[in-house]
């Protein structure tokens, strides 16, 4: 039995942070960072059966072209992803009454609709990127004993050698996307590559305001990294955590990003709202296909 201090439930039986009960969540879940983006996704639903919000975690569950979906906001960063993925898994794979893992486990489809900055000049603003791998610079996954079983160790070693990685920042980890779900979401409209996940927006992504960064050449090294044809395409703050935890728990996960900035070219989209809407429509259409 899992102790009350480890699996925390609200008085109504919902799970602590997400404020959800099992019947309120679909097994295909769209993750977005911004709570205000959830109604932008669910605006395309044919029906909305349930909605709730607690802190930064906003949830809408409904149907799109007959497919039951949940749109859920995570907030920013790998630490929030740790909460979201673990609590989603608990809703499906732990009996909340007995506090014991179920014998029959459910594999979820988890898709991130995010925004990101491209590291490659040929991946322009207003395009889409699917993350073949998440490269975590955040250390979160190392808290889990079985993490080495899902990591791409050889790719990690190549990355550390290429970047002359400072181990004071911890060891980067790399995890691949869910291949089955990828086949449903990848078309010729989408770029594919390694997505870097940073534990912050400024220094960890090489931005300097008043504080110098440890490695001012890091973005150039990211741009030039290539492992067996896989190159770094973009940089954000959630994908590696989603991939790592999902793969450990037996779920399919894919990250789709709308490119709103091109770090190599120094450009930024003229219409953030439009490119995000385009990504939402694209992702929903692909998920609704049989």
PDB file of C-alpha atoms in Angstrom:
ATOM      1  CA  UNK A   1       0.000   0.000   0.000  1.00  0.00           C
ATOM      2  CA  UNK A   2       1.283   3.461  -0.922  1.00  0.00           C
ATOM      3  CA  UNK A   3       1.356   5.784   2.090  1.00  0.00           C
ATOM      4  CA  UNK A   4      -0.869   8.875   2.308  1.00  0.00           C
ATOM      5  CA  UNK A   5       2.223  11.074   2.433  1.00  0.00           C
ATOM      6  CA  UNK A   6       3.421   9.680  -0.929  1.00  0.00           C
ATOM      7  CA  UNK A   7       0.120   9.531  -2.848  1.00  0.00           C
ATOM      8  CA  UNK A   8      -1.777  12.589  -1.674  1.00  0.00           C
ATOM      9  CA  UNK A   9      -5.506  12.885  -2.337  1.00  0.00           C
ATOM     10  CA  UNK A  10      -7.863  15.802  -1.841  1.00  0.00           C
ATOM     11  CA  UNK A  11     -10.960  15.405   0.382  1.00  0.00           C
ATOM     12  CA  UNK A  12     -13.093  14.705  -2.725  1.00  0.00           C
ATOM     13  CA  UNK A  13     -10.825  11.818  -3.733  1.00  0.00           C
ATOM     14  CA  UNK A  14      -9.075  13.710  -6.541  1.00  0.00           C
ATOM     15  CA  UNK A  15      -5.310  13.593  -6.899  1.00  0.00           C
ATOM     16  CA  UNK A  16      -3.525  16.391  -5.079  1.00  0.00           C
ATOM     17  CA  UNK A  17      -2.078  18.835  -7.621  1.00  0.00           C
ATOM     18  CA  UNK A  18      -4.132  18.120 -10.733  1.00  0.00           C
ATOM     19  CA  UNK A  19      -7.435  18.021  -8.824  1.00  0.00           C
ATOM     20  CA  UNK A  20      -8.635  15.154 -11.038  1.00  0.00           C
ATOM     21  CA  UNK A  21     -10.375  11.821 -10.559  1.00  0.00           C
ATOM     22  CA  UNK A  22      -9.787   8.901 -12.953  1.00  0.00           C
ATOM     23  CA  UNK A  23     -13.085   9.197 -14.824  1.00  0.00           C
ATOM     24  CA  UNK A  24     -12.347  12.846 -15.668  1.00  0.00           C
ATOM     25  CA  UNK A  25      -9.308  12.153 -17.872  1.00  0.00           C
ATOM     26  CA  UNK A  26      -9.048  10.633 -21.360  1.00  0.00           C
ATOM     27  CA  UNK A  27      -6.244   8.211 -22.225  1.00  0.00           C
ATOM     28  CA  UNK A  28      -5.006  10.622 -24.915  1.00  0.00           C
ATOM     29  CA  UNK A  29      -3.738  13.766 -23.233  1.00  0.00           C
ATOM     30  CA  UNK A  30      -2.564  17.013 -24.805  1.00  0.00           C
ATOM     31  CA  UNK A  31      -0.101  18.905 -22.614  1.00  0.00           C
ATOM     32  CA  UNK A  32       0.387  22.659 -22.950  1.00  0.00           C
ATOM     33  CA  UNK A  33       2.438  24.961 -20.777  1.00  0.00           C
ATOM     34  CA  UNK A  34       0.129  27.957 -20.408  1.00  0.00           C
ATOM     35  CA  UNK A  35      -3.232  27.445 -18.613  1.00  0.00           C
ATOM     36  CA  UNK A  36      -4.727  30.002 -21.008  1.00  0.00           C
ATOM     37  CA  UNK A  37      -3.851  27.714 -23.921  1.00  0.00           C
ATOM     38  CA  UNK A  38      -6.146  24.928 -22.669  1.00  0.00           C
ATOM     39  CA  UNK A  39      -9.365  26.710 -23.742  1.00  0.00           C
ATOM     40  CA  UNK A  40      -7.681  27.501 -27.057  1.00  0.00           C
ATOM     41  CA  UNK A  41      -7.311  23.758 -27.605  1.00  0.00           C
ATOM     42  CA  UNK A  42     -10.737  22.787 -26.276  1.00  0.00           C
ATOM     43  CA  UNK A  43     -12.399  25.509 -28.384  1.00  0.00           C
ATOM     44  CA  UNK A  44     -12.016  23.019 -31.243  1.00  0.00           C
ATOM     45  CA  UNK A  45     -13.669  20.179 -29.297  1.00  0.00           C
ATOM     46  CA  UNK A  46     -17.162  19.131 -30.361  1.00  0.00           C
ATOM     47  CA  UNK A  47     -18.116  18.705 -26.707  1.00  0.00           C
ATOM     48  CA  UNK A  48     -16.552  19.529 -23.324  1.00  0.00           C
ATOM     49  CA  UNK A  49     -17.665  17.175 -20.577  1.00  0.00           C
ATOM     50  CA  UNK A  50     -15.464  18.377 -17.735  1.00  0.00           C
ATOM     51  CA  UNK A  51     -13.226  21.279 -16.750  1.00  0.00           C
ATOM     52  CA  UNK A  52     -11.302  22.267 -13.645  1.00  0.00           C
ATOM     53  CA  UNK A  53      -8.299  24.334 -12.566  1.00  0.00           C
ATOM     54  CA  UNK A  54      -5.987  24.239  -9.560  1.00  0.00           C
ATOM     55  CA  UNK A  55      -2.882  26.445  -9.519  1.00  0.00           C
ATOM     56  CA  UNK A  56      -1.330  26.299 -13.001  1.00  0.00           C
ATOM     57  CA  UNK A  57      -2.995  22.971 -13.789  1.00  0.00           C
ATOM     58  CA  UNK A  58      -6.051  23.608 -15.964  1.00  0.00           C
ATOM     59  CA  UNK A  59      -7.891  20.621 -17.477  1.00  0.00           C
ATOM     60  CA  UNK A  60     -10.597  20.294 -20.133  1.00  0.00           C
ATOM     61  CA  UNK A  61     -11.854  16.860 -21.238  1.00  0.00           C
ATOM     62  CA  UNK A  62     -14.093  16.395 -24.257  1.00  0.00           C
ATOM     63  CA  UNK A  63     -14.310  14.960 -27.755  1.00  0.00           C
ATOM     64  CA  UNK A  64     -12.914  15.996 -31.129  1.00  0.00           C
ATOM     65  CA  UNK A  65     -14.350  14.249 -34.192  1.00  0.00           C
ATOM     66  CA  UNK A  66     -15.478  11.416 -31.952  1.00  0.00           C
ATOM     67  CA  UNK A  67     -12.156  10.971 -30.132  1.00  0.00           C
ATOM     68  CA  UNK A  68     -12.096  11.598 -26.379  1.00  0.00           C
ATOM     69  CA  UNK A  69      -9.240  13.918 -25.433  1.00  0.00           C
ATOM     70  CA  UNK A  70      -7.955  15.776 -22.399  1.00  0.00           C
ATOM     71  CA  UNK A  71      -6.135  19.107 -22.663  1.00  0.00           C
ATOM     72  CA  UNK A  72      -4.063  19.874 -19.572  1.00  0.00           C
ATOM     73  CA  UNK A  73      -1.652  22.687 -18.711  1.00  0.00           C
ATOM     74  CA  UNK A  74       1.615  21.862 -16.975  1.00  0.00           C
ATOM     75  CA  UNK A  75       3.113  25.257 -16.256  1.00  0.00           C
ATOM     76  CA  UNK A  76       6.792  25.700 -17.050  1.00  0.00           C
ATOM     77  CA  UNK A  77       9.723  23.397 -16.428  1.00  0.00           C
ATOM     78  CA  UNK A  78      10.760  19.797 -15.705  1.00  0.00           C
ATOM     79  CA  UNK A  79       9.739  20.020 -12.032  1.00  0.00           C
ATOM     80  CA  UNK A  80       6.118  20.592 -13.038  1.00  0.00           C
ATOM     81  CA  UNK A  81       6.340  17.758 -15.553  1.00  0.00           C
ATOM     82  CA  UNK A  82       7.409  15.450 -12.713  1.00  0.00           C
ATOM     83  CA  UNK A  83       4.124  16.261 -10.961  1.00  0.00           C
ATOM     84  CA  UNK A  84       1.917  16.000 -14.053  1.00  0.00           C
ATOM     85  CA  UNK A  85       3.191  12.703 -15.500  1.00  0.00           C
ATOM     86  CA  UNK A  86       3.317  10.925 -12.146  1.00  0.00           C
ATOM     87  CA  UNK A  87      -0.188  12.052 -11.179  1.00  0.00           C
ATOM     88  CA  UNK A  88      -1.654  11.205 -14.597  1.00  0.00           C
ATOM     89  CA  UNK A  89      -0.154   7.732 -14.363  1.00  0.00           C
ATOM     90  CA  UNK A  90      -1.518   7.310 -10.839  1.00  0.00           C
ATOM     91  CA  UNK A  91      -5.043   8.156 -12.025  1.00  0.00           C
ATOM     92  CA  UNK A  92      -4.942   5.241 -14.470  1.00  0.00           C
ATOM     93  CA  UNK A  93      -2.580   2.732 -12.910  1.00  0.00           C
ATOM     94  CA  UNK A  94      -3.059   2.976  -9.149  1.00  0.00           C
ATOM     95  CA  UNK A  95      -6.300   2.053  -7.391  1.00  0.00           C
ATOM     96  CA  UNK A  96      -6.870   5.217  -5.387  1.00  0.00           C
ATOM     97  CA  UNK A  97      -9.087   3.362  -2.878  1.00  0.00           C
ATOM     98  CA  UNK A  98      -6.706   0.526  -2.029  1.00  0.00           C
ATOM     99  CA  UNK A  99      -3.581   2.622  -2.791  1.00  0.00           C
ATOM    100  CA  UNK A 100      -2.071  -0.296  -4.694  1.00  0.00           C
ATOM    101  CA  UNK A 101      -0.803  -0.398  -8.308  1.00  0.00           C
ATOM    102  CA  UNK A 102      -3.233  -2.150 -10.636  1.00  0.00           C
ATOM    103  CA  UNK A 103      -2.351  -5.501 -12.160  1.00  0.00           C
ATOM    104  CA  UNK A 104      -3.636  -4.394 -15.568  1.00  0.00           C
ATOM    105  CA  UNK A 105      -1.791  -1.227 -16.595  1.00  0.00           C
ATOM    106  CA  UNK A 106      -2.990   1.399 -19.079  1.00  0.00           C
ATOM    107  CA  UNK A 107      -0.583   2.955 -21.579  1.00  0.00           C
ATOM    108  CA  UNK A 108      -1.403   6.608 -22.238  1.00  0.00           C
ATOM    109  CA  UNK A 109      -0.806   8.717 -25.331  1.00  0.00           C
ATOM    110  CA  UNK A 110       0.749  12.007 -24.226  1.00  0.00           C
ATOM    111  CA  UNK A 111       1.322  14.805 -26.739  1.00  0.00           C
ATOM    112  CA  UNK A 112       2.882  18.144 -25.955  1.00  0.00           C
ATOM    113  CA  UNK A 113       1.720  21.157 -27.978  1.00  0.00           C
ATOM    114  CA  UNK A 114       4.484  23.632 -27.190  1.00  0.00           C
ATOM    115  CA  UNK A 115       6.341  26.690 -28.394  1.00  0.00           C
ATOM    116  CA  UNK A 116      10.077  26.719 -28.886  1.00  0.00           C
ATOM    117  CA  UNK A 117      13.087  28.388 -30.410  1.00  0.00           C
ATOM    118  CA  UNK A 118      14.856  26.801 -33.380  1.00  0.00           C
ATOM    119  CA  UNK A 119      18.617  26.248 -33.254  1.00  0.00           C
ATOM    120  CA  UNK A 120      18.935  25.702 -37.022  1.00  0.00           C
ATOM    121  CA  UNK A 121      18.766  28.489 -39.614  1.00  0.00           C
ATOM    122  CA  UNK A 122      16.843  26.250 -42.023  1.00  0.00           C
ATOM    123  CA  UNK A 123      14.016  25.612 -39.509  1.00  0.00           C
ATOM    124  CA  UNK A 124      12.168  28.924 -39.807  1.00  0.00           C
ATOM    125  CA  UNK A 125       9.772  30.638 -37.450  1.00  0.00           C
ATOM    126  CA  UNK A 126       6.138  29.518 -37.898  1.00  0.00           C
ATOM    127  CA  UNK A 127       7.199  25.917 -38.701  1.00  0.00           C
ATOM    128  CA  UNK A 128       6.616  22.780 -36.591  1.00  0.00           C
ATOM    129  CA  UNK A 129       9.162  20.420 -35.021  1.00  0.00           C
ATOM    130  CA  UNK A 130       8.560  16.910 -33.689  1.00  0.00           C
ATOM    131  CA  UNK A 131      11.101  15.866 -31.081  1.00  0.00           C
ATOM    132  CA  UNK A 132      12.720  12.550 -32.031  1.00  0.00           C
ATOM    133  CA  UNK A 133      14.573  12.741 -28.705  1.00  0.00           C
ATOM    134  CA  UNK A 134      14.516  14.887 -25.595  1.00  0.00           C
ATOM    135  CA  UNK A 135      17.954  15.945 -24.360  1.00  0.00           C
ATOM    136  CA  UNK A 136      17.633  16.833 -20.700  1.00  0.00           C
ATOM    137  CA  UNK A 137      19.968  19.342 -19.111  1.00  0.00           C
ATOM    138  CA  UNK A 138      17.752  19.443 -16.014  1.00  0.00           C
ATOM    139  CA  UNK A 139      18.865  16.327 -14.035  1.00  0.00           C
ATOM    140  CA  UNK A 140      15.275  15.444 -13.032  1.00  0.00           C
ATOM    141  CA  UNK A 141      15.263  11.923 -14.477  1.00  0.00           C
ATOM    142  CA  UNK A 142      18.345  10.903 -12.493  1.00  0.00           C
ATOM    143  CA  UNK A 143      16.149  10.773  -9.372  1.00  0.00           C
ATOM    144  CA  UNK A 144      14.613   7.547 -10.719  1.00  0.00           C
ATOM    145  CA  UNK A 145      16.458   4.237 -10.260  1.00  0.00           C
ATOM    146  CA  UNK A 146      15.495   2.712 -13.617  1.00  0.00           C
ATOM    147  CA  UNK A 147      16.349   5.785 -15.703  1.00  0.00           C
ATOM    148  CA  UNK A 148      19.409   4.151 -17.351  1.00  0.00           C
ATOM    149  CA  UNK A 149      17.063   1.562 -18.892  1.00  0.00           C
ATOM    150  CA  UNK A 150      15.363   4.189 -21.091  1.00  0.00           C
ATOM    151  CA  UNK A 151      18.294   6.499 -21.827  1.00  0.00           C
ATOM    152  CA  UNK A 152      20.371   6.714 -25.016  1.00  0.00           C
ATOM    153  CA  UNK A 153      23.737   6.405 -23.268  1.00  0.00           C
ATOM    154  CA  UNK A 154      25.943   6.425 -26.389  1.00  0.00           C
ATOM    155  CA  UNK A 155      24.248   9.572 -27.673  1.00  0.00           C
ATOM    156  CA  UNK A 156      24.724  11.192 -24.263  1.00  0.00           C
ATOM    157  CA  UNK A 157      28.454  10.416 -24.316  1.00  0.00           C
ATOM    158  CA  UNK A 158      28.774  11.885 -27.806  1.00  0.00           C
ATOM    159  CA  UNK A 159      26.937  15.021 -26.718  1.00  0.00           C
ATOM    160  CA  UNK A 160      29.107  15.508 -23.647  1.00  0.00           C
ATOM    161  CA  UNK A 161      32.284  15.102 -25.704  1.00  0.00           C
ATOM    162  CA  UNK A 162      31.052  17.462 -28.425  1.00  0.00           C
ATOM    163  CA  UNK A 163      30.070  20.215 -26.005  1.00  0.00           C
ATOM    164  CA  UNK A 164      32.918  19.650 -23.513  1.00  0.00           C
ATOM    165  CA  UNK A 165      30.128  19.494 -20.965  1.00  0.00           C
ATOM    166  CA  UNK A 166      30.859  20.904 -17.505  1.00  0.00           C
ATOM    167  CA  UNK A 167      29.859  18.110 -15.111  1.00  0.00           C
ATOM    168  CA  UNK A 168      29.235  20.644 -12.335  1.00  0.00           C
ATOM    169  CA  UNK A 169      25.895  21.101 -14.137  1.00  0.00           C
ATOM    170  CA  UNK A 170      25.139  17.372 -13.844  1.00  0.00           C
ATOM    171  CA  UNK A 171      24.944  14.754 -16.576  1.00  0.00           C
ATOM    172  CA  UNK A 172      22.679  15.326 -19.570  1.00  0.00           C
ATOM    173  CA  UNK A 173      20.237  12.518 -20.370  1.00  0.00           C
ATOM    174  CA  UNK A 174      18.615  11.623 -23.697  1.00  0.00           C
ATOM    175  CA  UNK A 175      15.373   9.688 -24.224  1.00  0.00           C
ATOM    176  CA  UNK A 176      13.582   8.895 -27.473  1.00  0.00           C
ATOM    177  CA  UNK A 177       9.948   9.660 -28.262  1.00  0.00           C
ATOM    178  CA  UNK A 178       7.147   7.094 -28.411  1.00  0.00           C
ATOM    179  CA  UNK A 179       7.623   5.515 -31.829  1.00  0.00           C
ATOM    180  CA  UNK A 180       4.028   4.349 -32.296  1.00  0.00           C
ATOM    181  CA  UNK A 181       2.587   7.776 -31.536  1.00  0.00           C
ATOM    182  CA  UNK A 182       5.267   9.419 -33.675  1.00  0.00           C
ATOM    183  CA  UNK A 183       3.987   7.569 -36.748  1.00  0.00           C
ATOM    184  CA  UNK A 184       0.574   9.157 -36.220  1.00  0.00           C
ATOM    185  CA  UNK A 185       1.896  12.702 -35.816  1.00  0.00           C
ATOM    186  CA  UNK A 186       4.839  12.965 -38.218  1.00  0.00           C
ATOM    187  CA  UNK A 187       4.136  14.157 -41.772  1.00  0.00           C
ATOM    188  CA  UNK A 188       6.076  16.062 -44.416  1.00  0.00           C
ATOM    189  CA  UNK A 189       4.785  19.285 -42.808  1.00  0.00           C
ATOM    190  CA  UNK A 190       6.962  18.716 -39.746  1.00  0.00           C
ATOM    191  CA  UNK A 191      10.711  18.910 -39.083  1.00  0.00           C
ATOM    192  CA  UNK A 192      12.210  16.257 -36.813  1.00  0.00           C
ATOM    193  CA  UNK A 193      15.217  16.344 -34.514  1.00  0.00           C
ATOM    194  CA  UNK A 194      16.599  16.424 -30.982  1.00  0.00           C
ATOM    195  CA  UNK A 195      14.944  18.875 -28.616  1.00  0.00           C
ATOM    196  CA  UNK A 196      17.065  20.243 -25.802  1.00  0.00           C
ATOM    197  CA  UNK A 197      15.337  20.751 -22.448  1.00  0.00           C
ATOM    198  CA  UNK A 198      16.864  23.401 -20.213  1.00  0.00           C
ATOM    199  CA  UNK A 199      16.129  23.922 -16.492  1.00  0.00           C
ATOM    200  CA  UNK A 200      15.685  27.669 -17.017  1.00  0.00           C
ATOM    201  CA  UNK A 201      14.959  30.309 -19.649  1.00  0.00           C
ATOM    202  CA  UNK A 202      17.911  32.688 -19.314  1.00  0.00           C
ATOM    203  CA  UNK A 203      21.339  31.351 -18.314  1.00  0.00           C
ATOM    204  CA  UNK A 204      20.542  27.676 -18.966  1.00  0.00           C
ATOM    205  CA  UNK A 205      19.566  28.606 -22.538  1.00  0.00           C
ATOM    206  CA  UNK A 206      22.566  30.884 -23.049  1.00  0.00           C
ATOM    207  CA  UNK A 207      20.732  34.189 -22.595  1.00  0.00           C
ATOM    208  CA  UNK A 208      22.745  36.867 -20.843  1.00  0.00           C
ATOM    209  CA  UNK A 209      21.182  39.921 -19.223  1.00  0.00           C
ATOM    210  CA  UNK A 210      23.279  41.054 -16.237  1.00  0.00           C
ATOM    211  CA  UNK A 211      24.762  37.646 -15.384  1.00  0.00           C
ATOM    212  CA  UNK A 212      27.496  35.949 -17.446  1.00  0.00           C
ATOM    213  CA  UNK A 213      26.852  32.295 -18.304  1.00  0.00           C
ATOM    214  CA  UNK A 214      29.177  29.364 -17.652  1.00  0.00           C
ATOM    215  CA  UNK A 215      29.550  28.532 -21.363  1.00  0.00           C
ATOM    216  CA  UNK A 216      28.751  31.392 -23.755  1.00  0.00           C
ATOM    217  CA  UNK A 217      29.421  29.092 -26.739  1.00  0.00           C
ATOM    218  CA  UNK A 218      26.914  26.424 -25.686  1.00  0.00           C
ATOM    219  CA  UNK A 219      24.258  27.335 -28.268  1.00  0.00           C
ATOM    220  CA  UNK A 220      26.838  27.097 -31.058  1.00  0.00           C
ATOM    221  CA  UNK A 221      27.787  23.644 -29.787  1.00  0.00           C
ATOM    222  CA  UNK A 222      24.142  22.613 -29.660  1.00  0.00           C
ATOM    223  CA  UNK A 223      23.630  23.882 -33.196  1.00  0.00           C
ATOM    224  CA  UNK A 224      26.537  21.798 -34.528  1.00  0.00           C
ATOM    225  CA  UNK A 225      25.795  18.556 -32.637  1.00  0.00           C
ATOM    226  CA  UNK A 226      24.840  15.667 -34.905  1.00  0.00           C
ATOM    227  CA  UNK A 227      24.603  12.017 -33.910  1.00  0.00           C
ATOM    228  CA  UNK A 228      23.973   9.451 -36.650  1.00  0.00           C
ATOM    229  CA  UNK A 229      21.919  11.963 -38.615  1.00  0.00           C
ATOM    230  CA  UNK A 230      20.024  13.333 -35.624  1.00  0.00           C
ATOM    231  CA  UNK A 231      20.742  17.023 -35.064  1.00  0.00           C
ATOM    232  CA  UNK A 232      19.634  19.478 -32.404  1.00  0.00           C
ATOM    233  CA  UNK A 233      16.612  21.349 -33.716  1.00  0.00           C
ATOM    234  CA  UNK A 234      15.240  23.381 -30.836  1.00  0.00           C
ATOM    235  CA  UNK A 235      15.467  24.319 -27.181  1.00  0.00           C
ATOM    236  CA  UNK A 236      12.711  24.504 -24.566  1.00  0.00           C
ATOM    237  CA  UNK A 237      11.934  23.419 -20.980  1.00  0.00           C
ATOM    238  CA  UNK A 238       9.726  20.292 -20.844  1.00  0.00           C
ATOM    239  CA  UNK A 239      10.258  17.612 -23.492  1.00  0.00           C
ATOM    240  CA  UNK A 240      13.027  15.458 -21.989  1.00  0.00           C
ATOM    241  CA  UNK A 241      11.136  15.173 -18.694  1.00  0.00           C
ATOM    242  CA  UNK A 242       7.953  14.130 -20.521  1.00  0.00           C
ATOM    243  CA  UNK A 243       9.840  11.530 -22.560  1.00  0.00           C
ATOM    244  CA  UNK A 244      11.832  10.113 -19.672  1.00  0.00           C
ATOM    245  CA  UNK A 245       8.964   9.662 -17.235  1.00  0.00           C
ATOM    246  CA  UNK A 246       6.563   8.460 -19.923  1.00  0.00           C
ATOM    247  CA  UNK A 247       8.961   5.784 -21.126  1.00  0.00           C
ATOM    248  CA  UNK A 248       9.706   4.638 -17.562  1.00  0.00           C
ATOM    249  CA  UNK A 249       5.968   4.305 -16.889  1.00  0.00           C
ATOM    250  CA  UNK A 250       5.122   2.618 -20.184  1.00  0.00           C
ATOM    251  CA  UNK A 251       3.402   5.499 -21.972  1.00  0.00           C
ATOM    252  CA  UNK A 252       3.748   6.849 -25.507  1.00  0.00           C
ATOM    253  CA  UNK A 253       4.894  10.491 -25.619  1.00  0.00           C
ATOM    254  CA  UNK A 254       5.590  12.929 -28.447  1.00  0.00           C
ATOM    255  CA  UNK A 255       6.413  16.627 -28.317  1.00  0.00           C
ATOM    256  CA  UNK A 256       5.218  18.927 -31.112  1.00  0.00           C
ATOM    257  CA  UNK A 257       6.578  22.459 -31.063  1.00  0.00           C
ATOM    258  CA  UNK A 258       5.552  25.588 -32.907  1.00  0.00           C
ATOM    259  CA  UNK A 259       8.742  27.500 -33.715  1.00  0.00           C
ATOM    260  CA  UNK A 260       8.279  31.089 -32.604  1.00  0.00           C
ATOM    261  CA  UNK A 261      11.964  32.124 -32.578  1.00  0.00           C
ATOM    262  CA  UNK A 262      15.016  31.242 -34.617  1.00  0.00           C
ATOM    263  CA  UNK A 263      18.070  31.578 -32.391  1.00  0.00           C
ATOM    264  CA  UNK A 264      20.496  31.060 -35.296  1.00  0.00           C
ATOM    265  CA  UNK A 265      18.938  33.795 -37.434  1.00  0.00           C
ATOM    266  CA  UNK A 266      17.881  36.034 -34.554  1.00  0.00           C
ATOM    267  CA  UNK A 267      14.282  36.201 -35.777  1.00  0.00           C
ATOM    268  CA  UNK A 268      10.927  36.013 -33.972  1.00  0.00           C
ATOM    269  CA  UNK A 269       7.472  35.240 -35.330  1.00  0.00           C
ATOM    270  CA  UNK A 270       5.226  38.131 -36.289  1.00  0.00           C
ATOM    271  CA  UNK A 271       2.133  36.328 -34.990  1.00  0.00           C
ATOM    272  CA  UNK A 272       2.569  33.936 -32.058  1.00  0.00           C
ATOM    273  CA  UNK A 273      -1.167  33.330 -31.775  1.00  0.00           C
ATOM    274  CA  UNK A 274      -1.486  32.224 -35.403  1.00  0.00           C
ATOM    275  CA  UNK A 275       1.374  29.702 -35.365  1.00  0.00           C
ATOM    276  CA  UNK A 276       0.097  28.207 -32.112  1.00  0.00           C
ATOM    277  CA  UNK A 277      -3.422  27.913 -33.571  1.00  0.00           C
ATOM    278  CA  UNK A 278      -1.974  26.216 -36.648  1.00  0.00           C
ATOM    279  CA  UNK A 279      -0.155  23.703 -34.446  1.00  0.00           C
ATOM    280  CA  UNK A 280      -3.302  22.980 -32.423  1.00  0.00           C
ATOM    281  CA  UNK A 281      -5.326  22.304 -35.571  1.00  0.00           C
ATOM    282  CA  UNK A 282      -2.588  20.112 -37.052  1.00  0.00           C
ATOM    283  CA  UNK A 283      -2.161  18.077 -33.876  1.00  0.00           C
ATOM    284  CA  UNK A 284      -5.881  17.561 -33.307  1.00  0.00           C
ATOM    285  CA  UNK A 285      -6.403  16.421 -36.891  1.00  0.00           C
ATOM    286  CA  UNK A 286      -3.602  13.868 -36.639  1.00  0.00           C
ATOM    287  CA  UNK A 287      -4.824  12.553 -33.281  1.00  0.00           C
ATOM    288  CA  UNK A 288      -8.370  12.170 -34.608  1.00  0.00           C
ATOM    289  CA  UNK A 289      -7.260   9.929 -37.474  1.00  0.00           C
ATOM    290  CA  UNK A 290      -8.018   6.234 -37.015  1.00  0.00           C
TER     291      UNK A 290
END
